[in-house]
XYZ file of C-alpha atoms in Angstrom:
440
model
C 32.997 -38.247 -15.343
C 33.163 -40.309 -11.602
C 31.062 -39.003 -8.966
C 34.214 -37.606 -6.673
C 34.667 -35.686 -10.142
C 31.368 -34.461 -10.403
C 31.181 -33.066 -6.956
C 34.715 -31.437 -8.074
C 32.522 -29.678 -10.693
C 30.105 -28.371 -8.904
C 32.334 -26.826 -6.261
C 34.703 -25.476 -9.499
C 31.473 -23.908 -10.355
C 30.237 -22.264 -7.258
C 33.462 -20.664 -7.048
C 33.860 -19.170 -10.069
C 30.188 -17.726 -10.012
C 30.229 -14.215 -10.023
C 27.870 -11.741 -7.703
C 25.443 -10.111 -9.258
C 25.199 -5.963 -7.928
C 22.215 -4.882 -5.824
C 20.928 -1.908 -4.789
C 21.096 -0.898 -1.133
C 17.701 -1.145 -0.326
C 17.765 -4.817 -1.621
C 20.520 -6.322 0.768
C 17.534 -6.694 3.989
C 14.551 -7.883 1.467
C 12.709 -10.754 2.553
C 12.719 -12.417 -1.149
C 14.861 -14.281 -2.990
C 18.283 -12.302 -4.080
C 21.090 -13.445 -5.813
C 23.781 -15.491 -3.367
C 26.721 -17.977 -3.480
C 26.396 -21.020 -2.119
C 27.627 -21.686 1.384
C 28.877 -25.501 2.212
C 25.599 -26.893 3.437
C 23.512 -25.773 0.323
C 26.636 -26.726 -2.139
C 26.771 -30.039 -0.420
C 22.870 -30.709 -1.064
C 22.960 -29.199 -4.640
C 26.141 -31.611 -5.416
C 23.502 -35.081 -4.034
C 20.610 -33.831 -6.350
C 23.773 -33.671 -9.446
C 24.625 -37.332 -8.500
C 21.713 -38.186 -8.608
C 20.669 -36.847 -11.842
C 23.918 -38.460 -13.368
C 23.352 -41.444 -15.710
C 24.200 -44.270 -13.773
C 26.753 -45.295 -16.447
C 28.913 -42.349 -15.339
C 30.040 -44.723 -12.307
C 30.592 -47.645 -14.623
C 34.947 -48.168 -15.066
C 34.295 -48.958 -18.722
C 32.433 -46.501 -20.081
C 33.249 -42.145 -19.893
C 30.869 -39.626 -20.366
C 32.075 -36.356 -22.440
C 32.099 -33.637 -19.663
C 29.575 -31.766 -21.786
C 27.062 -34.417 -21.481
C 26.752 -33.588 -17.845
C 27.427 -30.230 -17.642
C 24.177 -29.285 -18.905
C 22.549 -29.475 -15.502
C 24.502 -26.228 -14.868
C 24.457 -24.987 -17.979
C 20.481 -24.480 -18.813
C 19.278 -23.335 -15.361
C 18.960 -20.759 -13.118
C 21.773 -22.447 -11.339
C 24.260 -21.171 -13.074
C 22.831 -17.610 -13.278
C 21.763 -17.462 -9.014
C 23.372 -20.329 -7.396
C 21.756 -21.299 -4.585
C 21.728 -19.017 -1.387
C 21.941 -20.164 2.443
C 18.478 -18.764 4.902
C 20.096 -16.408 7.146
C 16.908 -15.655 10.015
C 17.585 -11.648 10.110
C 13.654 -11.025 11.062
C 12.049 -12.585 14.520
C 8.751 -11.074 15.762
C 6.627 -11.998 18.307
C 2.956 -11.309 19.501
C 2.841 -11.245 23.357
C 0.360 -11.507 25.461
C -0.229 -15.727 25.550
C 2.954 -16.232 23.855
C 5.344 -15.257 25.886
C 3.256 -15.422 29.612
C -0.192 -16.325 30.638
C -2.333 -13.027 30.016
C -4.825 -14.154 32.532
C -2.860 -13.338 36.014
C -0.858 -10.612 34.539
C -4.743 -8.557 34.146
C -5.496 -9.741 37.343
C -2.616 -8.097 39.124
C -2.737 -5.060 37.006
C -6.508 -4.833 38.260
C -5.121 -4.982 42.014
C -2.799 -2.273 41.359
C -5.492 -0.419 39.587
C -8.242 -0.889 42.710
C -5.359 0.389 44.801
C -4.764 3.519 43.227
C -8.201 4.376 42.962
C -8.204 3.762 46.634
C -5.092 6.123 47.147
C -7.295 9.202 45.489
C -10.454 8.432 47.108
C -12.209 6.887 44.803
C -13.616 3.800 46.311
C -15.618 0.493 45.536
C -14.688 1.157 41.613
C -13.847 -2.282 40.192
C -11.733 -3.443 37.204
C -15.207 -4.594 35.641
C -16.823 -1.252 36.258
C -13.910 0.284 33.927
C -14.752 -2.462 31.189
C -18.125 -2.002 31.181
C -17.541 2.171 30.697
C -15.724 1.436 28.125
C -17.915 -0.281 26.004
C -20.490 2.213 26.367
C -18.001 5.008 26.145
C -17.969 3.284 22.655
C -21.905 2.793 21.860
C -22.419 6.257 22.726
C -19.642 7.223 20.116
C -20.207 5.134 17.271
C -18.003 7.578 14.821
C -15.053 7.058 16.753
C -15.637 3.271 17.951
C -12.764 2.004 15.576
C -10.486 4.398 15.856
C -10.255 4.405 20.096
C -6.903 2.684 20.920
C -7.316 0.462 24.400
C -5.183 3.379 26.175
C -7.833 5.944 25.165
C -10.754 3.558 25.647
C -9.491 2.751 29.157
C -8.302 6.537 30.198
C -11.966 7.708 29.444
C -14.147 4.934 31.255
C -11.443 5.845 34.526
C -12.642 9.359 34.014
C -16.476 8.896 33.683
C -16.342 6.237 36.348
C -15.020 9.131 38.516
C -17.066 11.649 37.016
C -20.064 9.304 39.053
C -18.427 8.790 41.904
C -18.093 12.424 42.647
C -22.011 13.484 40.850
C -23.221 10.532 43.308
C -21.433 11.711 46.454
C -22.250 15.077 45.838
C -26.491 14.354 45.433
C -25.744 12.506 48.972
C -24.481 15.064 50.261
C -27.061 17.945 49.486
C -29.778 15.706 50.028
C -28.788 14.715 54.045
C -28.022 18.259 54.305
C -31.882 19.239 52.827
C -33.058 16.274 55.161
C -34.697 14.404 52.023
C -33.874 12.045 49.316
C -31.510 11.932 46.498
C -34.739 11.564 44.364
C -36.650 14.245 45.569
C -34.092 17.470 44.108
C -34.553 19.080 41.554
C -33.769 19.067 38.915
C -31.452 22.538 39.010
C -29.528 20.712 41.547
C -28.961 17.761 39.988
C -27.672 19.521 36.667
C -25.103 21.578 38.676
C -24.269 18.340 40.898
C -23.161 16.766 37.656
C -21.169 19.816 36.057
C -19.386 20.166 38.879
C -18.382 16.437 39.217
C -16.873 16.819 35.562
C -14.968 19.844 35.893
C -13.507 18.461 39.822
C -11.793 15.291 38.386
C -8.439 16.097 37.903
C -6.914 14.743 34.538
C -3.225 13.848 36.540
C -4.813 11.699 38.521
C -6.843 9.855 35.838
C -3.537 9.540 34.125
C -2.189 8.547 37.914
C -4.810 5.479 37.742
C -3.835 4.235 34.170
C 0.161 4.710 34.782
C -0.260 2.413 37.996
C -2.372 0.198 35.913
C 0.074 0.196 33.192
C 3.224 -0.563 35.428
C 1.979 -3.335 37.104
C 1.098 -4.847 33.749
C 4.190 -4.729 32.606
C 6.042 -5.988 36.180
C 3.390 -8.786 36.253
C 4.801 -9.776 33.062
C 7.788 -10.378 33.804
C 6.991 -12.088 37.106
C 4.944 -14.501 35.056
C 7.403 -15.359 32.123
C 7.189 -18.363 30.993
C 10.165 -19.919 32.761
C 12.458 -21.406 29.866
C 12.103 -18.414 28.074
C 15.177 -16.385 28.857
C 17.406 -19.789 27.901
C 15.241 -19.856 24.821
C 16.179 -16.162 23.875
C 20.069 -16.789 24.633
C 20.111 -19.512 22.743
C 18.428 -17.862 19.676
C 21.140 -15.248 19.883
C 23.433 -17.659 19.682
C 22.259 -19.499 16.906
C 21.298 -16.420 15.062
C 23.860 -13.223 16.674
C 22.707 -11.306 13.993
C 18.778 -11.631 14.084
C 16.505 -8.464 14.740
C 13.978 -9.305 17.297
C 10.926 -7.297 17.501
C 7.719 -7.211 19.399
C 4.007 -6.951 17.177
C 1.578 -6.249 19.727
C -2.472 -5.161 19.508
C -1.721 -3.933 23.435
C 0.228 -1.708 25.442
C 2.577 -4.363 26.468
C 6.259 -3.108 25.388
C 9.045 -5.811 25.926
C 11.299 -2.958 25.993
C 10.162 -2.327 29.031
C 10.567 -5.337 31.128
C 13.784 -4.622 31.912
C 14.524 -7.259 34.008
C 13.670 -10.171 31.491
C 13.313 -9.375 28.004
C 14.316 -6.135 27.180
C 17.928 -7.118 26.862
C 16.818 -9.269 23.611
C 14.588 -7.328 21.641
C 15.326 -4.421 19.043
C 11.843 -2.588 19.175
C 8.249 -2.998 19.773
C 5.404 -2.315 17.342
C 2.091 -1.577 18.726
C -1.729 -1.174 17.122
C -1.324 1.967 18.757
C 1.087 3.519 16.826
C -0.890 3.480 13.616
C -4.728 5.277 14.031
C -5.378 4.653 10.070
C -4.425 1.348 9.623
C -6.304 0.556 12.875
C -9.354 2.203 11.939
C -9.730 0.330 8.694
C -8.563 -2.933 10.147
C -12.201 -3.100 13.053
C -13.900 -1.346 10.260
C -13.441 -4.497 8.162
C -14.204 -6.840 11.323
C -17.287 -5.818 11.767
C -18.358 -5.352 7.922
C -20.621 -8.912 6.608
C -17.438 -9.786 5.029
C -15.142 -9.683 8.038
C -12.398 -9.661 5.786
C -10.130 -7.448 7.419
C -6.536 -6.570 6.299
C -3.949 -7.211 9.213
C -0.788 -6.237 6.587
C -0.575 -2.621 7.806
C 1.140 -3.053 11.343
C 2.944 -6.211 9.718
C 4.472 -3.901 7.099
C 5.279 -1.190 9.508
C 7.265 -3.718 12.034
C 9.521 -4.189 8.841
C 9.765 -1.105 7.709
C 11.227 -0.664 11.233
C 13.432 -3.906 10.521
C 14.698 -2.139 7.305
C 15.878 0.900 9.022
C 17.385 -0.690 11.807
C 19.154 -2.530 9.424
C 20.566 0.579 7.954
C 21.580 2.033 11.174
C 23.727 -1.557 12.137
C 25.408 -1.309 8.608
C 26.076 2.161 8.880
C 27.702 1.686 12.692
C 29.115 -1.386 10.892
C 27.787 -4.098 13.349
C 26.682 -6.085 10.404
C 29.085 -7.060 7.479
C 29.466 -7.303 4.009
C 29.450 -11.257 4.237
C 25.650 -10.706 5.311
C 24.340 -10.296 1.729
C 25.234 -13.296 0.233
C 22.517 -14.823 2.748
C 18.910 -14.845 1.520
C 16.999 -13.218 4.746
C 14.007 -15.011 6.512
C 11.218 -13.622 8.568
C 9.414 -15.566 10.790
C 6.841 -14.279 13.362
C 6.128 -16.293 16.338
C 2.063 -16.025 18.515
C -0.909 -17.395 19.997
C -3.404 -15.936 17.281
C -4.280 -17.603 14.408
C -6.535 -14.352 12.626
C -3.767 -12.024 14.106
C -0.653 -13.635 14.344
C -0.380 -16.371 11.646
C -2.523 -14.367 8.681
C -1.892 -11.510 9.011
C 2.389 -11.738 9.165
C 1.875 -14.353 6.487
C 0.432 -12.361 4.353
C 3.543 -9.833 4.206
C 5.599 -13.023 3.860
C 6.982 -14.259 7.252
C 6.838 -18.086 8.178
C 4.564 -18.358 10.818
C 5.106 -20.378 14.489
C 1.901 -20.932 15.563
C 1.838 -21.615 19.701
C -0.761 -23.839 20.618
C 1.217 -24.503 24.357
C 0.402 -27.163 26.596
C -2.638 -26.157 28.928
C -1.825 -27.038 31.700
C 2.039 -25.967 31.372
C 1.182 -22.501 30.257
C -2.247 -21.975 30.764
C -3.351 -19.977 27.234
C -6.641 -17.967 27.257
C -6.839 -15.577 24.876
C -7.660 -18.751 22.422
C -10.177 -19.382 24.240
C -12.707 -16.159 23.542
C -13.650 -18.216 20.127
C -14.425 -21.417 21.869
C -17.480 -20.728 23.088
C -18.693 -16.901 21.671
C -22.046 -17.035 23.403
C -20.114 -16.898 26.467
C -20.424 -13.832 29.158
C -16.209 -13.696 29.402
C -15.637 -13.818 24.994
C -17.883 -10.530 25.204
C -16.356 -8.817 28.182
C -13.230 -7.346 25.962
C -13.952 -4.278 25.051
C -12.742 -3.850 21.946
C -14.635 -6.685 20.449
C -18.808 -6.756 19.628
C -19.919 -10.122 18.890
C -20.204 -9.678 15.400
C -16.483 -8.752 15.863
C -15.327 -12.133 17.638
C -17.650 -14.390 15.364
C -15.431 -12.887 12.059
C -12.354 -13.705 14.741
C -13.178 -17.072 14.739
C -13.747 -17.080 10.476
C -10.639 -15.763 10.040
C -9.272 -18.311 12.771
C -10.211 -21.218 10.559
C -8.942 -19.869 6.992
C -5.763 -18.750 9.055
C -4.383 -22.336 9.866
C -3.156 -22.932 6.273
C -1.240 -20.400 6.950
C 0.790 -21.839 9.962
C 4.424 -23.368 8.791
C 4.788 -24.739 12.369
C 2.852 -25.659 15.383
C 4.663 -25.295 19.235
C 3.482 -26.915 22.181
C 6.485 -26.328 24.600
C 8.212 -22.614 23.892
C 11.911 -24.883 24.796
C 11.794 -26.611 21.360
C 11.533 -22.858 19.650
C 15.340 -22.663 18.421
C 14.668 -25.985 17.038
C 11.820 -25.051 15.395
C 13.246 -21.768 14.062
C 16.499 -24.267 12.611
C 13.946 -26.319 10.905
C 12.263 -23.735 9.392
C 15.489 -22.334 7.594
C 16.628 -25.734 6.986
C 13.347 -26.769 5.068
C 13.326 -23.411 3.250
C 16.877 -24.194 1.838
C 15.974 -27.998 0.775
C 12.508 -26.758 -0.933
C 14.986 -24.285 -2.702
C 17.452 -26.880 -3.812
C 14.224 -29.595 -4.789
C 12.685 -26.568 -6.805
C 16.310 -26.417 -8.789
C 16.281 -29.964 -8.934
C 13.187 -29.982 -10.692
C 13.950 -27.602 -13.356
C 16.822 -29.008 -13.977
C 15.277 -32.113 -15.137
C 12.717 -30.155 -16.933
C 15.205 -28.333 -18.994
C 17.326 -31.715 -19.802
C 13.998 -33.713 -20.562
């Protein structure tokens, strides 16, 4: 059979292969469903088929019977499940130090915190005081420490600092009225001053200060968004119009609240604060001797959100049945090896590790693990030294799960397409190798 006939035969096999029926839930799974070849995959398969044809097949003086060459297709899974195109179905992102530098964002949010505290009459309470108070709150409540969210710890820390402020003012006023020193006041006065301070702090004022901090955090994130990202997201949506884009974050940032920049591109946000039981187990594992913390829970939750959105889109006829012929690929993008790379890879995602250019992007979170004895590494509310040490071990192990490493975000659309191409080529290669084994 000539090479041209061989390609023609491959095309015929493509046209006559039947689509296997599937249940509704299998349409969107990040697995390998049976599907038809797209043009690109067919071309790749044809090329491999030509390579496997004996050389004398192309000589005009000899002809090879049809049945001697069709065994490549007849004896392998290529007949039963023709290779399918790879399609980017789910794209998830970390936020802090992936889409914007976290250091200036937190600095500006802390400035808003200062202004709010002064507005309500609580002077000289610094953001660093809240961090230290948060650590104290956790130490005082070890049985609940791992289940507390960032928001819960910050709210309790703000309230405690407000109560201390009122308490100290009360003691000074009483001492001044009595013409004595604070240290000379009786225990009865001290106890009553503490009780009065605890009841005088308004919960609505605590919430207002917390809201001011969180609101400015989102505004600052939009101001410091890496400049090329809007163009990058527009290109991604152009290349992959049906992709569902989500955020997976361990903090309070939410791209859906960044209405001037990211909200238009994101479909959902999955936060660590959404699942108390999963978060609790993770931090308990992280603080253990082994440090084998399981991050599957948050990525499983993100994948469930993806499935729900797929069903909603189909119900609203926003996707076509042609989408069923593609194999869905999930890619996660983030700057943290342990949390982003290892966690998402264990749930089936391909990973892009954002180890961005330092001068251009100003990432700082990764530096916490460079020198674990430094003060900056242990200033985070949620991290003990043991947790940071275990995180560093997890980071080292996670490097084996990196699919692509990114230095410049402008290259992200190309990185996504490269992963899809490599997935297609890898599947074609495996099919060709199986064909060789069958023929042998």
